[in-house]
Short mmCIF file of C-alpha atoms in Angstrom, two decimals:
data_model
loop_
_atom_site.label_atom_id
_atom_site.label_comp_id
_atom_site.label_asym_id
_atom_site.label_seq_id
_atom_site.Cartn_x
_atom_site.Cartn_y
_atom_site.Cartn_z
CA UNK A 1 0.83 -19.04 -1.86
CA UNK A 2 0.08 -18.94 -5.59
CA UNK A 3 -1.60 -15.78 -6.91
CA UNK A 4 -4.89 -17.47 -7.78
CA UNK A 5 -5.28 -18.82 -4.23
CA UNK A 6 -4.47 -15.47 -2.65
CA UNK A 7 -6.87 -13.66 -4.95
CA UNK A 8 -9.67 -16.04 -3.98
CA UNK A 9 -8.97 -15.39 -0.29
CA UNK A 10 -8.91 -11.63 -0.85
CA UNK A 11 -12.19 -11.70 -2.78
CA UNK A 12 -13.88 -13.59 0.06
CA UNK A 13 -12.61 -11.44 2.96
CA UNK A 14 -14.93 -8.99 4.69
CA UNK A 15 -13.69 -5.44 4.92
CA UNK A 16 -14.18 -2.73 7.54
CA UNK A 17 -14.94 0.68 6.08
CA UNK A 18 -14.86 4.02 7.84
CA UNK A 19 -18.28 5.48 8.54
CA UNK A 20 -19.34 9.15 8.49
CA UNK A 21 -18.60 9.41 12.18
CA UNK A 22 -14.97 8.50 11.52
CA UNK A 23 -14.37 11.37 9.11
CA UNK A 24 -14.23 11.57 5.34
CA UNK A 25 -11.72 9.62 3.28
CA UNK A 26 -8.90 11.88 2.13
CA UNK A 27 -6.76 9.52 0.02
CA UNK A 28 -6.77 6.20 -1.82
CA UNK A 29 -4.09 3.72 -2.85
CA UNK A 30 -3.86 0.84 -5.30
CA UNK A 31 -2.32 -2.42 -4.08
CA UNK A 32 -1.08 -4.12 -7.26
CA UNK A 33 -0.51 -7.87 -7.36
CA UNK A 34 1.06 -9.84 -10.18
CA UNK A 35 2.00 -13.46 -10.76
CA UNK A 36 5.65 -14.47 -10.99
CA UNK A 37 7.66 -17.69 -11.15
CA UNK A 38 8.09 -17.78 -7.38
CA UNK A 39 4.55 -16.69 -6.52
CA UNK A 40 2.72 -13.40 -6.09
CA UNK A 41 4.47 -10.03 -5.99
CA UNK A 42 3.40 -6.57 -4.82
CA UNK A 43 4.34 -3.27 -6.46
CA UNK A 44 5.96 -0.73 -4.13
CA UNK A 45 7.09 2.80 -4.91
CA UNK A 46 9.84 4.86 -3.35
CA UNK A 47 8.59 8.41 -3.42
CA UNK A 48 10.83 11.32 -4.38
CA UNK A 49 11.86 13.90 -1.80
CA UNK A 50 9.20 16.61 -2.18
CA UNK A 51 8.36 19.44 0.18
CA UNK A 52 4.74 19.28 1.30
CA UNK A 53 4.35 15.57 0.50
CA UNK A 54 3.57 13.69 3.74
CA UNK A 55 4.98 10.52 2.15
CA UNK A 56 8.13 12.23 0.85
CA UNK A 57 10.92 9.68 0.39
CA UNK A 58 8.85 6.84 1.85
CA UNK A 59 7.95 3.39 0.54
CA UNK A 60 4.32 3.48 -0.57
CA UNK A 61 1.69 2.08 -2.89
CA UNK A 62 0.56 4.12 -5.89
CA UNK A 63 -2.05 6.61 -4.75
CA UNK A 64 -2.75 10.02 -3.31
CA UNK A 65 -5.37 12.56 -2.40
CA UNK A 66 -8.97 12.15 -3.50
CA UNK A 67 -9.97 15.06 -5.77
CA UNK A 68 -13.42 16.56 -6.14
CA UNK A 69 -13.36 15.35 -9.76
CA UNK A 70 -12.99 11.69 -8.71
CA UNK A 71 -16.22 9.72 -8.90
CA UNK A 72 -15.15 7.48 -6.00
CA UNK A 73 -12.12 6.61 -3.85
CA UNK A 74 -11.46 3.69 -6.21
CA UNK A 75 -11.37 6.04 -9.19
CA UNK A 76 -8.92 8.23 -7.28
CA UNK A 77 -6.62 5.22 -6.80
CA UNK A 78 -6.89 4.39 -10.51
CA UNK A 79 -6.15 8.00 -11.54
CA UNK A 80 -3.20 8.37 -9.18
CA UNK A 81 -1.73 5.04 -10.36
CA UNK A 82 -1.95 6.17 -13.98
CA UNK A 83 -0.32 9.53 -13.15
CA UNK A 84 2.50 8.04 -11.07
CA UNK A 85 3.32 4.85 -13.00
CA UNK A 86 1.44 4.98 -16.35
CA UNK A 87 -0.33 1.72 -15.40
CA UNK A 88 -3.96 1.83 -16.57
CA UNK A 89 -6.17 -0.04 -14.10
CA UNK A 90 -9.49 0.73 -15.80
CA UNK A 91 -9.52 -2.75 -17.37
CA UNK A 92 -7.45 -4.53 -14.73
CA UNK A 93 -8.90 -7.28 -12.54
CA UNK A 94 -10.30 -5.51 -9.46
CA UNK A 95 -9.98 -7.95 -6.55
CA UNK A 96 -11.27 -6.25 -3.41
CA UNK A 97 -11.27 -3.23 -1.15
CA UNK A 98 -9.18 -3.62 1.99
CA UNK A 99 -10.02 -2.24 5.43
CA UNK A 100 -9.95 1.56 5.43
CA UNK A 101 -7.13 3.04 7.49
CA UNK A 102 -7.08 6.20 9.60
CA UNK A 103 -4.44 8.06 11.54
CA UNK A 104 -5.67 10.14 14.43
CA UNK A 105 -3.11 12.93 14.55
CA UNK A 106 -2.63 13.82 10.89
CA UNK A 107 -6.28 13.07 10.05
CA UNK A 108 -5.36 10.96 7.02
CA UNK A 109 -8.15 8.52 6.07
CA UNK A 110 -7.18 6.11 3.30
CA UNK A 111 -8.98 3.46 1.23
CA UNK A 112 -6.97 0.62 -0.32
CA UNK A 113 -7.99 -1.29 -3.47
CA UNK A 114 -6.36 -4.50 -4.68
CA UNK A 115 -5.91 -5.12 -8.42
CA UNK A 116 -4.37 -8.12 -10.17
CA UNK A 117 -2.13 -7.76 -13.22
CA UNK A 118 -1.60 -11.16 -14.82
CA UNK A 119 1.63 -10.20 -16.57
CA UNK A 120 2.62 -7.06 -14.72
CA UNK A 121 2.92 -3.86 -16.72
CA UNK A 122 5.63 -1.54 -18.03
CA UNK A 123 6.20 1.40 -15.72
CA UNK A 124 6.79 5.04 -16.61
CA UNK A 125 7.37 7.01 -13.41
CA UNK A 126 6.48 10.67 -12.98
CA UNK A 127 8.41 13.28 -11.00
CA UNK A 128 6.76 12.24 -7.71
CA UNK A 129 8.34 8.78 -7.78
CA UNK A 130 12.04 8.01 -7.41
CA UNK A 131 11.86 4.24 -7.92
CA UNK A 132 9.42 1.34 -8.28
CA UNK A 133 9.92 -2.37 -7.71
CA UNK A 134 7.95 -5.61 -7.57
CA UNK A 135 8.59 -7.46 -4.31
CA UNK A 136 7.78 -11.15 -3.66
CA UNK A 137 5.21 -11.88 -0.96
CA UNK A 138 7.41 -14.77 0.13
CA UNK A 139 10.15 -12.28 1.04
CA UNK A 140 7.67 -10.17 3.00
CA UNK A 141 7.19 -13.15 5.30
CA UNK A 142 10.94 -13.36 5.99
CA UNK A 143 11.23 -12.45 9.67
CA UNK A 144 14.88 -11.47 9.14
CA UNK A 145 13.55 -8.41 7.35
CA UNK A 146 11.40 -7.29 10.30
CA UNK A 147 12.80 -4.29 12.16
CA UNK A 148 11.76 -1.57 14.56
CA UNK A 149 12.28 1.98 13.32
CA UNK A 150 11.96 5.36 15.01
CA UNK A 151 9.65 7.85 13.32
CA UNK A 152 9.16 11.46 14.28
CA UNK A 153 6.35 13.92 13.67
CA UNK A 154 3.84 16.09 15.45
CA UNK A 155 3.50 13.29 18.00
CA UNK A 156 7.21 13.35 18.82
CA UNK A 157 9.29 10.19 18.34
CA UNK A 158 7.96 6.65 18.39
CA UNK A 159 9.21 3.17 17.51
CA UNK A 160 7.07 1.25 15.02
CA UNK A 161 7.19 -2.10 13.23
CA UNK A 162 8.68 -2.04 9.73
CA UNK A 163 10.05 -4.26 6.96
CA UNK A 164 13.44 -3.76 5.29
CA UNK A 165 12.56 -4.23 1.61
CA UNK A 166 15.66 -2.49 0.24
CA UNK A 167 18.32 -4.54 2.05
CA UNK A 168 19.43 -1.60 4.17
CA UNK A 169 19.92 0.62 1.11
CA UNK A 170 16.91 2.89 1.61
CA UNK A 171 13.80 3.61 3.67
CA UNK A 172 11.88 0.80 5.34
CA UNK A 173 8.24 -0.08 4.78
CA UNK A 174 6.10 1.17 7.67
CA UNK A 175 2.89 3.02 8.56
CA UNK A 176 -0.17 2.87 6.33
CA UNK A 177 1.65 0.90 3.63
CA UNK A 178 2.71 -1.63 6.27
CA UNK A 179 -0.87 -1.98 7.50
CA UNK A 180 -2.31 -2.51 4.02
CA UNK A 181 0.47 -5.04 3.32
CA UNK A 182 -0.42 -6.80 6.58
CA UNK A 183 -4.00 -7.28 5.38
CA UNK A 184 -2.82 -8.95 2.17
CA UNK A 185 -0.38 -11.20 4.04
CA UNK A 186 -3.08 -12.15 6.56
CA UNK A 187 -5.07 -13.63 3.68
CA UNK A 188 -1.96 -15.64 2.80
CA UNK A 189 -1.90 -16.97 6.37
CA UNK A 190 0.91 -14.77 7.68
CA UNK A 191 0.50 -12.20 10.46
CA UNK A 192 2.90 -9.26 10.50
CA UNK A 193 4.06 -7.95 13.90
CA UNK A 194 1.70 -5.19 14.98
CA UNK A 195 -0.14 -5.38 11.67
CA UNK A 196 -3.53 -4.64 13.19
CA UNK A 197 -2.34 -1.79 15.42
CA UNK A 198 -2.85 1.87 14.62
CA UNK A 199 0.48 3.43 13.72
CA UNK A 200 1.04 7.16 13.69
CA UNK A 201 1.22 7.94 10.00
#
């Protein structure tokens, strides 16, 4: 799907937001789309190994905790993206807000905001980020990349759906990032395995 068609679908989708009874949002992420020769691409980060970071070493979108100084969850996503990648989204094309995501055990409640960058942007990564890469949506629909991975935490061990985006050379994409990615791909007409299920992350 070409970027302009996907953006139109994303703008027209209806989102499901967490209400007060679900608990307050604690974090926000920016889902960055850009156009490329082969179609749309998404920006993913590989986070550095950091003690105390629940996403340490994982594949993620730019984002983080909502601070008291943030005017809104969307502003938190914009601030975190600037801090982590030096990309300024203040004047970027805001596309939509995705469905809020919650995890029951770790009490993480996250809002996701899609932005479109027509020509991408030069990245300058801070100490929280080990690597960043643009990944084609077409490759995210490649079922040969779909795997099951075992994750461990306060819930014990559990197998979850994931995508191998680093060709076996690093962590797989799973959890909240997987679920936000699933929403984007659903607008492109592709359903990820277990994309609508709550995963423990």
